[in-house]
GROMACS .gro file of N, CA, C and O in nm:
model
  368
    1MET      N    1  -4.410   0.707   2.938
    1MET     CA    2  -4.541   0.642   2.951
    1MET      C    3  -4.522   0.492   2.941
    1MET      O    4  -4.454   0.442   2.852
    2VAL      N    5  -4.579   0.414   3.036
    2VAL     CA    6  -4.567   0.269   3.039
    2VAL      C    7  -4.702   0.213   3.006
    2VAL      O    8  -4.807   0.254   3.061
    3THR      N    9  -4.705   0.113   2.919
    3THR     CA   10  -4.828   0.048   2.881
    3THR      C   11  -4.823  -0.095   2.931
    3THR      O   12  -4.727  -0.166   2.904
    4GLU      N   13  -4.918  -0.136   3.010
    4GLU     CA   14  -4.933  -0.271   3.062
    4GLU      C   15  -5.036  -0.346   2.981
    4GLU      O   16  -5.145  -0.291   2.957
    5VAL      N   17  -5.004  -0.467   2.939
    5VAL     CA   18  -5.099  -0.546   2.866
    5VAL      C   19  -5.135  -0.667   2.948
    5VAL      O   20  -5.044  -0.744   2.989
    6PHE      N   21  -5.259  -0.687   2.975
    6PHE     CA   22  -5.308  -0.802   3.049
    6PHE      C   23  -5.383  -0.892   2.950
    6PHE      O   24  -5.472  -0.843   2.877
    7THR      N   25  -5.345  -1.011   2.946
    7THR     CA   26  -5.414  -1.109   2.860
    7THR      C   27  -5.484  -1.214   2.943
    7THR      O   28  -5.426  -1.268   3.033
    8LEU      N   29  -5.610  -1.230   2.920
    8LEU     CA   30  -5.688  -1.330   2.986
    8LEU      C   31  -5.725  -1.440   2.890
    8LEU      O   32  -5.758  -1.415   2.773
    9LYS      N   33  -5.715  -1.563   2.939
    9LYS     CA   34  -5.760  -1.675   2.857
    9LYS      C   35  -5.900  -1.709   2.898
    9LYS      O   36  -5.930  -1.714   3.018
   10TYR      N   37  -5.985  -1.732   2.805
   10TYR     CA   38  -6.122  -1.769   2.836
   10TYR      C   39  -6.143  -1.915   2.803
   10TYR      O   40  -6.084  -1.972   2.712
   11CYS      N   41  -6.232  -1.977   2.877
   11CYS     CA   42  -6.266  -2.117   2.861
   11CYS      C   43  -6.333  -2.139   2.727
   11CYS      O   44  -6.434  -2.075   2.694
   12ASP      N   45  -6.273  -2.226   2.644
   12ASP     CA   46  -6.325  -2.248   2.507
   12ASP      C   47  -6.464  -2.311   2.505
   12ASP      O   48  -6.548  -2.269   2.426
   13PRO      N   49  -6.490  -2.413   2.589
   13PRO     CA   50  -6.631  -2.463   2.590
   13PRO      C   51  -6.733  -2.359   2.623
   13PRO      O   52  -6.845  -2.359   2.571
   14HIS      N   53  -6.702  -2.271   2.719
   14HIS     CA   54  -6.795  -2.166   2.752
   14HIS      C   55  -6.803  -2.060   2.642
   14HIS      O   56  -6.908  -1.998   2.617
   15ALA      N   57  -6.691  -2.037   2.571
   15ALA     CA   58  -6.691  -1.939   2.463
   15ALA      C   59  -6.782  -1.980   2.352
   15ALA      O   60  -6.842  -1.893   2.285
   16VAL      N   61  -6.798  -2.110   2.331
   16VAL     CA   62  -6.893  -2.157   2.228
   16VAL      C   63  -7.033  -2.112   2.261
   16VAL      O   64  -7.112  -2.080   2.172
   17ARG      N   65  -7.066  -2.111   2.388
   17ARG     CA   66  -7.199  -2.065   2.432
   17ARG      C   67  -7.204  -1.915   2.457
   17ARG      O   68  -7.295  -1.864   2.519
   18GLU      N   69  -7.098  -1.847   2.412
   18GLU     CA   70  -7.085  -1.697   2.422
   18GLU      C   71  -7.084  -1.652   2.566
   18GLU      O   72  -7.141  -1.551   2.600
   19GLU      N   73  -7.020  -1.732   2.656
   19GLU     CA   74  -6.999  -1.694   2.796
   19GLU      C   75  -6.851  -1.667   2.816
   19GLU      O   76  -6.768  -1.734   2.758
   20LYS      N   77  -6.819  -1.572   2.899
   20LYS     CA   78  -6.682  -1.540   2.927
   20LYS      C   79  -6.644  -1.587   3.065
   20LYS      O   80  -6.679  -1.523   3.167
   21VAL      N   81  -6.576  -1.700   3.072
   21VAL     CA   82  -6.529  -1.759   3.199
   21VAL      C   83  -6.378  -1.776   3.186
   21VAL      O   84  -6.330  -1.825   3.085
   22GLU      N   85  -6.306  -1.730   3.286
   22GLU     CA   86  -6.163  -1.734   3.279
   22GLU      C   87  -6.111  -1.878   3.286
   22GLU      O   88  -6.158  -1.959   3.364
   23ALA      N   89  -6.015  -1.908   3.199
   23ALA     CA   90  -5.960  -2.042   3.194
   23ALA      C   91  -5.839  -2.056   3.285
   23ALA      O   92  -5.753  -1.968   3.290
   24THR      N   93  -5.837  -2.163   3.360
   24THR     CA   94  -5.727  -2.188   3.455
   24THR      C   95  -5.650  -2.318   3.421
   24THR      O   96  -5.545  -2.342   3.469
   25GLU      N   97  -5.711  -2.401   3.337
   25GLU     CA   98  -5.655  -2.530   3.303
   25GLU      C   99  -5.637  -2.543   3.151
   25GLU      O  100  -5.695  -2.466   3.074
   26VAL      N  101  -5.561  -2.641   3.108
   26VAL     CA  102  -5.547  -2.672   2.970
   26VAL      C  103  -5.574  -2.822   2.947
   26VAL      O  104  -5.523  -2.904   3.019
   27ILE      N  105  -5.659  -2.847   2.852
   27ILE     CA  106  -5.695  -2.986   2.821
   27ILE      C  107  -5.620  -3.021   2.695
   27ILE      O  108  -5.627  -2.953   2.592
   28GLN      N  109  -5.544  -3.132   2.699
   28GLN     CA  110  -5.474  -3.182   2.580
   28GLN      C  111  -5.537  -3.309   2.532
   28GLN      O  112  -5.581  -3.392   2.610
   29PHE      N  113  -5.549  -3.322   2.401
   29PHE     CA  114  -5.606  -3.443   2.337
   29PHE      C  115  -5.546  -3.458   2.203
   29PHE      O  116  -5.487  -3.366   2.140
   30ALA      N  117  -5.556  -3.580   2.152
   30ALA     CA  118  -5.503  -3.613   2.018
   30ALA      C  119  -5.619  -3.601   1.915
   30ALA      O  120  -5.728  -3.645   1.940
   31TRP      N  121  -5.587  -3.538   1.804
   31TRP     CA  122  -5.686  -3.524   1.699
   31TRP      C  123  -5.615  -3.533   1.564
   31TRP      O  124  -5.527  -3.454   1.537
   32GLU      N  125  -5.650  -3.630   1.486
   32GLU     CA  126  -5.593  -3.652   1.353
   32GLU      C  127  -5.439  -3.655   1.355
   32GLU      O  128  -5.374  -3.592   1.275
   33GLY      N  129  -5.385  -3.728   1.451
   33GLY     CA  130  -5.242  -3.747   1.455
   33GLY      C  131  -5.161  -3.634   1.520
   33GLY      O  132  -5.037  -3.641   1.516
   34SER      N  133  -5.221  -3.532   1.572
   34SER     CA  134  -5.150  -3.429   1.641
   34SER      C  135  -5.213  -3.400   1.775
   34SER      O  136  -5.332  -3.419   1.796
   35VAL      N  137  -5.131  -3.344   1.867
   35VAL     CA  138  -5.179  -3.311   2.000
   35VAL      C  139  -5.233  -3.169   1.998
   35VAL      O  140  -5.161  -3.076   1.947
   36ARG      N  141  -5.353  -3.148   2.045
   36ARG     CA  142  -5.409  -3.017   2.048
   36ARG      C  143  -5.447  -2.977   2.189
   36ARG      O  144  -5.457  -3.064   2.277
   37GLU      N  145  -5.463  -2.846   2.209
   37GLU     CA  146  -5.492  -2.796   2.344
   37GLU      C  147  -5.616  -2.707   2.341
   37GLU      O  148  -5.642  -2.642   2.245
   38VAL      N  149  -5.689  -2.715   2.452
   38VAL     CA  150  -5.811  -2.631   2.470
   38VAL      C  151  -5.803  -2.569   2.605
   38VAL      O  152  -5.773  -2.635   2.704
   39ASP      N  153  -5.822  -2.440   2.612
   39ASP     CA  154  -5.827  -2.368   2.740
   39ASP      C  155  -5.958  -2.402   2.808
   39ASP      O  156  -6.064  -2.396   2.744
   40ALA      N  157  -5.957  -2.435   2.935
   40ALA     CA  158  -6.077  -2.470   3.007
   40ALA      C  159  -6.076  -2.414   3.148
   40ALA      O  160  -5.969  -2.397   3.211
   41CYS      N  161  -6.197  -2.395   3.205
   41CYS     CA  162  -6.207  -2.359   3.343
   41CYS      C  163  -6.198  -2.484   3.428
   41CYS      O  164  -6.196  -2.595   3.377
   42ALA      N  165  -6.192  -2.465   3.561
   42ALA     CA  166  -6.183  -2.579   3.650
   42ALA      C  167  -6.301  -2.676   3.639
   42ALA      O  168  -6.283  -2.796   3.640
   43ASP      N  169  -6.421  -2.619   3.621
   43ASP     CA  170  -6.542  -2.704   3.609
   43ASP      C  171  -6.535  -2.791   3.484
   43ASP      O  172  -6.567  -2.910   3.489
   44CYS      N  173  -6.502  -2.730   3.371
   44CYS     CA  174  -6.493  -2.803   3.248
   44CYS      C  175  -6.385  -2.910   3.253
   44CYS      O  176  -6.397  -3.018   3.195
   45PHE      N  177  -6.273  -2.879   3.317
   45PHE     CA  178  -6.163  -2.970   3.329
   45PHE      C  179  -6.203  -3.092   3.412
   45PHE      O  180  -6.176  -3.207   3.376
   46LYS      N  181  -6.276  -3.069   3.522
   46LYS     CA  182  -6.327  -3.180   3.605
   46LYS      C  183  -6.424  -3.267   3.527
   46LYS      O  184  -6.421  -3.389   3.535
   47GLU      N  185  -6.510  -3.205   3.451
   47GLU     CA  186  -6.608  -3.278   3.370
   47GLU      C  187  -6.536  -3.361   3.264
   47GLU      O  188  -6.570  -3.477   3.239
   48TYR      N  189  -6.436  -3.306   3.203
   48TYR     CA  190  -6.356  -3.375   3.100
   48TYR      C  191  -6.289  -3.501   3.163
   48TYR      O  192  -6.291  -3.607   3.109
   49GLU      N  193  -6.226  -3.486   3.280
   49GLU     CA  194  -6.164  -3.594   3.344
   49GLU      C  195  -6.261  -3.700   3.392
   49GLU      O  196  -6.233  -3.820   3.387
   50ALA      N  197  -6.378  -3.659   3.437
   50ALA     CA  198  -6.479  -3.756   3.480
   50ALA      C  199  -6.530  -3.839   3.359
   50ALA      O  200  -6.560  -3.960   3.379
   51ARG      N  201  -6.535  -3.783   3.242
   51ARG     CA  202  -6.584  -3.854   3.129
   51ARG      C  203  -6.476  -3.945   3.073
   51ARG      O  204  -6.505  -4.060   3.027
   52LEU      N  205  -6.353  -3.903   3.072
   52LEU     CA  206  -6.245  -3.980   3.005
   52LEU      C  207  -6.165  -4.067   3.096
   52LEU      O  208  -6.097  -4.161   3.052
   53GLU      N  209  -6.169  -4.044   3.223
   53GLU     CA  210  -6.091  -4.127   3.319
   53GLU      C  211  -6.130  -4.273   3.312
   53GLU      O  212  -6.043  -4.360   3.311
   54PRO      N  213  -6.258  -4.308   3.304
   54PRO     CA  214  -6.295  -4.453   3.288
   54PRO      C  215  -6.237  -4.516   3.163
   54PRO      O  216  -6.213  -4.635   3.160
   55LEU      N  217  -6.218  -4.439   3.056
   55LEU     CA  218  -6.164  -4.497   2.934
   55LEU      C  219  -6.019  -4.538   2.953
   55LEU      O  220  -5.971  -4.633   2.891
   56VAL      N  221  -5.948  -4.464   3.038
   56VAL     CA  222  -5.803  -4.501   3.061
   56VAL      C  223  -5.791  -4.635   3.125
   56VAL      O  224  -5.704  -4.711   3.097
   57ASP      N  225  -5.888  -4.670   3.213
   57ASP     CA  226  -5.884  -4.800   3.280
   57ASP      C  227  -5.899  -4.915   3.182
   57ASP      O  228  -5.849  -5.022   3.206
   58TYR      N  229  -5.970  -4.892   3.074
   58TYR     CA  230  -5.995  -4.998   2.975
   58TYR      C  231  -5.898  -4.994   2.858
   58TYR      O  232  -5.907  -5.076   2.769
   59SER      N  233  -5.804  -4.903   2.862
   59SER     CA  234  -5.710  -4.893   2.752
   59SER      C  235  -5.613  -5.013   2.752
   59SER      O  236  -5.589  -5.071   2.859
   60ARG      N  237  -5.559  -5.045   2.639
   60ARG     CA  238  -5.464  -5.157   2.632
   60ARG      C  239  -5.360  -5.126   2.531
   60ARG      O  240  -5.377  -5.043   2.441
   61PRO      N  241  -5.244  -5.187   2.545
   61PRO     CA  242  -5.137  -5.157   2.446
   61PRO      C  243  -5.176  -5.208   2.308
   61PRO      O  244  -5.252  -5.303   2.294
   62VAL      N  245  -5.117  -5.148   2.208
   62VAL     CA  246  -5.147  -5.186   2.071
   62VAL      C  247  -5.073  -5.319   2.040
   62VAL      O  248  -4.960  -5.337   2.074
   63LYS      N  249  -5.150  -5.409   1.979
   63LYS     CA  250  -5.090  -5.536   1.939
   63LYS      C  251  -5.011  -5.523   1.811
   63LYS      O  252  -5.028  -5.432   1.739
   64LYS      N  253  -4.930  -5.628   1.785
   64LYS     CA  254  -4.856  -5.629   1.663
   64LYS      C  255  -4.950  -5.638   1.543
   64LYS      O  256  -5.054  -5.706   1.552
   65ARG      N  257  -4.911  -5.580   1.438
   65ARG     CA  258  -4.995  -5.589   1.316
   65ARG      C  259  -4.980  -5.724   1.257
   65ARG      O  260  -4.878  -5.792   1.261
   66ARG      N  261  -5.086  -5.772   1.193
   66ARG     CA  262  -5.082  -5.902   1.128
   66ARG      C  263  -4.996  -5.893   1.003
   66ARG      O  264  -4.983  -5.789   0.943
   67ALA      N  265  -4.947  -6.008   0.962
   67ALA     CA  266  -4.871  -6.015   0.835
   67ALA      C  267  -4.963  -5.983   0.717
   67ALA      O  268  -5.081  -6.016   0.721
   68THR      N  269  -4.904  -5.924   0.616
   68THR     CA  270  -4.986  -5.895   0.497
   68THR      C  271  -5.023  -6.027   0.427
   68THR      O  272  -4.958  -6.128   0.448
   69LYS      N  273  -5.121  -6.019   0.344
   69LYS     CA  274  -5.169  -6.141   0.273
   69LYS      C  275  -5.058  -6.199   0.185
   69LYS      O  276  -5.040  -6.317   0.177
   70LYS      N  277  -4.977  -6.108   0.125
   70LYS     CA  278  -4.874  -6.159   0.039
   70LYS      C  279  -4.767  -6.234   0.118
   70LYS      O  280  -4.725  -6.343   0.079
   71ALA      N  281  -4.725  -6.177   0.231
   71ALA     CA  282  -4.624  -6.242   0.318
   71ALA      C  283  -4.683  -6.372   0.376
   71ALA      O  284  -4.614  -6.470   0.390
   72ALA      N  285  -4.810  -6.365   0.416
   72ALA     CA  286  -4.873  -6.485   0.475
   72ALA      C  287  -4.888  -6.599   0.374
   72ALA      O  288  -4.874  -6.715   0.405
   73ALA      N  289  -4.918  -6.561   0.246
   73ALA     CA  290  -4.934  -6.667   0.143
   73ALA      C  291  -4.797  -6.729   0.107
   73ALA      O  292  -4.792  -6.848   0.080
   74SER      N  293  -4.691  -6.649   0.108
   74SER     CA  294  -4.561  -6.704   0.067
   74SER      C  295  -4.501  -6.789   0.179
   74SER      O  296  -4.431  -6.885   0.150
   75ALA      N  297  -4.529  -6.759   0.306
   75ALA     CA  298  -4.470  -6.838   0.415
   75ALA      C  299  -4.522  -6.980   0.417
   75ALA      O  300  -4.439  -7.071   0.428
   76PRO      N  301  -4.653  -7.010   0.408
   76PRO     CA  302  -4.696  -7.151   0.406
   76PRO      C  303  -4.645  -7.224   0.283
   76PRO      O  304  -4.618  -7.342   0.286
   77ALA      N  305  -4.638  -7.154   0.167
   77ALA     CA  306  -4.594  -7.220   0.044
   77ALA      C  307  -4.448  -7.264   0.062
   77ALA      O  308  -4.414  -7.376   0.021
   78GLU      N  309  -4.362  -7.184   0.123
   78GLU     CA  310  -4.225  -7.228   0.145
   78GLU      C  311  -4.218  -7.342   0.246
   78GLU      O  312  -4.140  -7.434   0.226
   79GLY      N  313  -4.302  -7.339   0.348
   79GLY     CA  314  -4.304  -7.448   0.444
   79GLY      C  315  -4.352  -7.578   0.379
   79GLY      O  316  -4.302  -7.686   0.411
   80ALA      N  317  -4.449  -7.570   0.286
   80ALA     CA  318  -4.500  -7.691   0.220
   80ALA      C  319  -4.393  -7.752   0.129
   80ALA      O  320  -4.376  -7.873   0.121
   81GLN      N  321  -4.314  -7.663   0.062
   81GLN     CA  322  -4.209  -7.717  -0.027
   81GLN      C  323  -4.098  -7.790   0.055
   81GLN      O  324  -4.057  -7.894   0.018
   82SER      N  325  -4.062  -7.732   0.168
   82SER     CA  326  -3.957  -7.795   0.249
   82SER      C  327  -4.013  -7.924   0.312
   82SER      O  328  -3.938  -8.019   0.323
   83ALA      N  329  -4.136  -7.924   0.347
   83ALA     CA  330  -4.195  -8.045   0.400
   83ALA      C  331  -4.207  -8.153   0.293
   83ALA      O  332  -4.181  -8.269   0.319
   84ASP      N  333  -4.239  -8.113   0.174
   84ASP     CA  334  -4.242  -8.211   0.058
   84ASP      C  335  -4.106  -8.264   0.030
   84ASP      O  336  -4.086  -8.381   0.002
   85GLY      N  337  -4.009  -8.170   0.033
   85GLY     CA  338  -3.867  -8.214   0.007
   85GLY      C  339  -3.819  -8.311   0.106
   85GLY      O  340  -3.752  -8.411   0.073
   86THR      N  341  -3.844  -8.291   0.235
   86THR     CA  342  -3.793  -8.385   0.339
   86THR      C  343  -3.875  -8.515   0.331
   86THR      O  344  -3.817  -8.619   0.355
   87ALA      N  345  -4.004  -8.503   0.301
   87ALA     CA  346  -4.084  -8.627   0.291
   87ALA      C  347  -4.037  -8.710   0.175
   87ALA      O  348  -4.031  -8.831   0.186
   88GLY      N  349  -3.999  -8.649   0.061
   88GLY     CA  350  -3.951  -8.723  -0.055
   88GLY      C  351  -3.817  -8.786  -0.030
   88GLY      O  352  -3.791  -8.896  -0.075
   89SER      N  353  -3.729  -8.717   0.042
   89SER     CA  354  -3.595  -8.773   0.066
   89SER      C  355  -3.603  -8.890   0.169
   89SER      O  356  -3.522  -8.978   0.163
   90GLU      N  357  -3.701  -8.883   0.260
   90GLU     CA  358  -3.714  -8.995   0.355
   90GLU      C  359  -3.763  -9.118   0.285
   90GLU      O  360  -3.722  -9.229   0.319
   91SER      N  361  -3.856  -9.105   0.188
   91SER     CA  362  -3.911  -9.223   0.124
   91SER      C  363  -3.815  -9.279   0.023
   91SER      O  364  -3.828  -9.391  -0.017
   92ALA      N  365  -3.720  -9.199  -0.026
   92ALA     CA  366  -3.626  -9.244  -0.129
   92ALA      C  367  -3.517  -9.323  -0.069
   92ALA      O  368  -3.480  -9.411  -0.034
   0.00000   0.00000   0.00000
């Protein structure tokens, strides 16, 4: 005897509304530092891309982080000491 198992994926957005629509696409997104996937039908996938595609156009690379307050406070103090030292040696 041979047993065949068929597994169907259902669209998760439709499943929330208790509708059974077969999923043909997978939507990937980042959530709390990890990549997650949601099964979606073609209509939900198109709607997802229509909403998020404009955001991609406005995305920008991440800039460098600013120096911490402690590092920023010590850098000008060192510069002021060397400036005072050179100013004192020039006048002497």
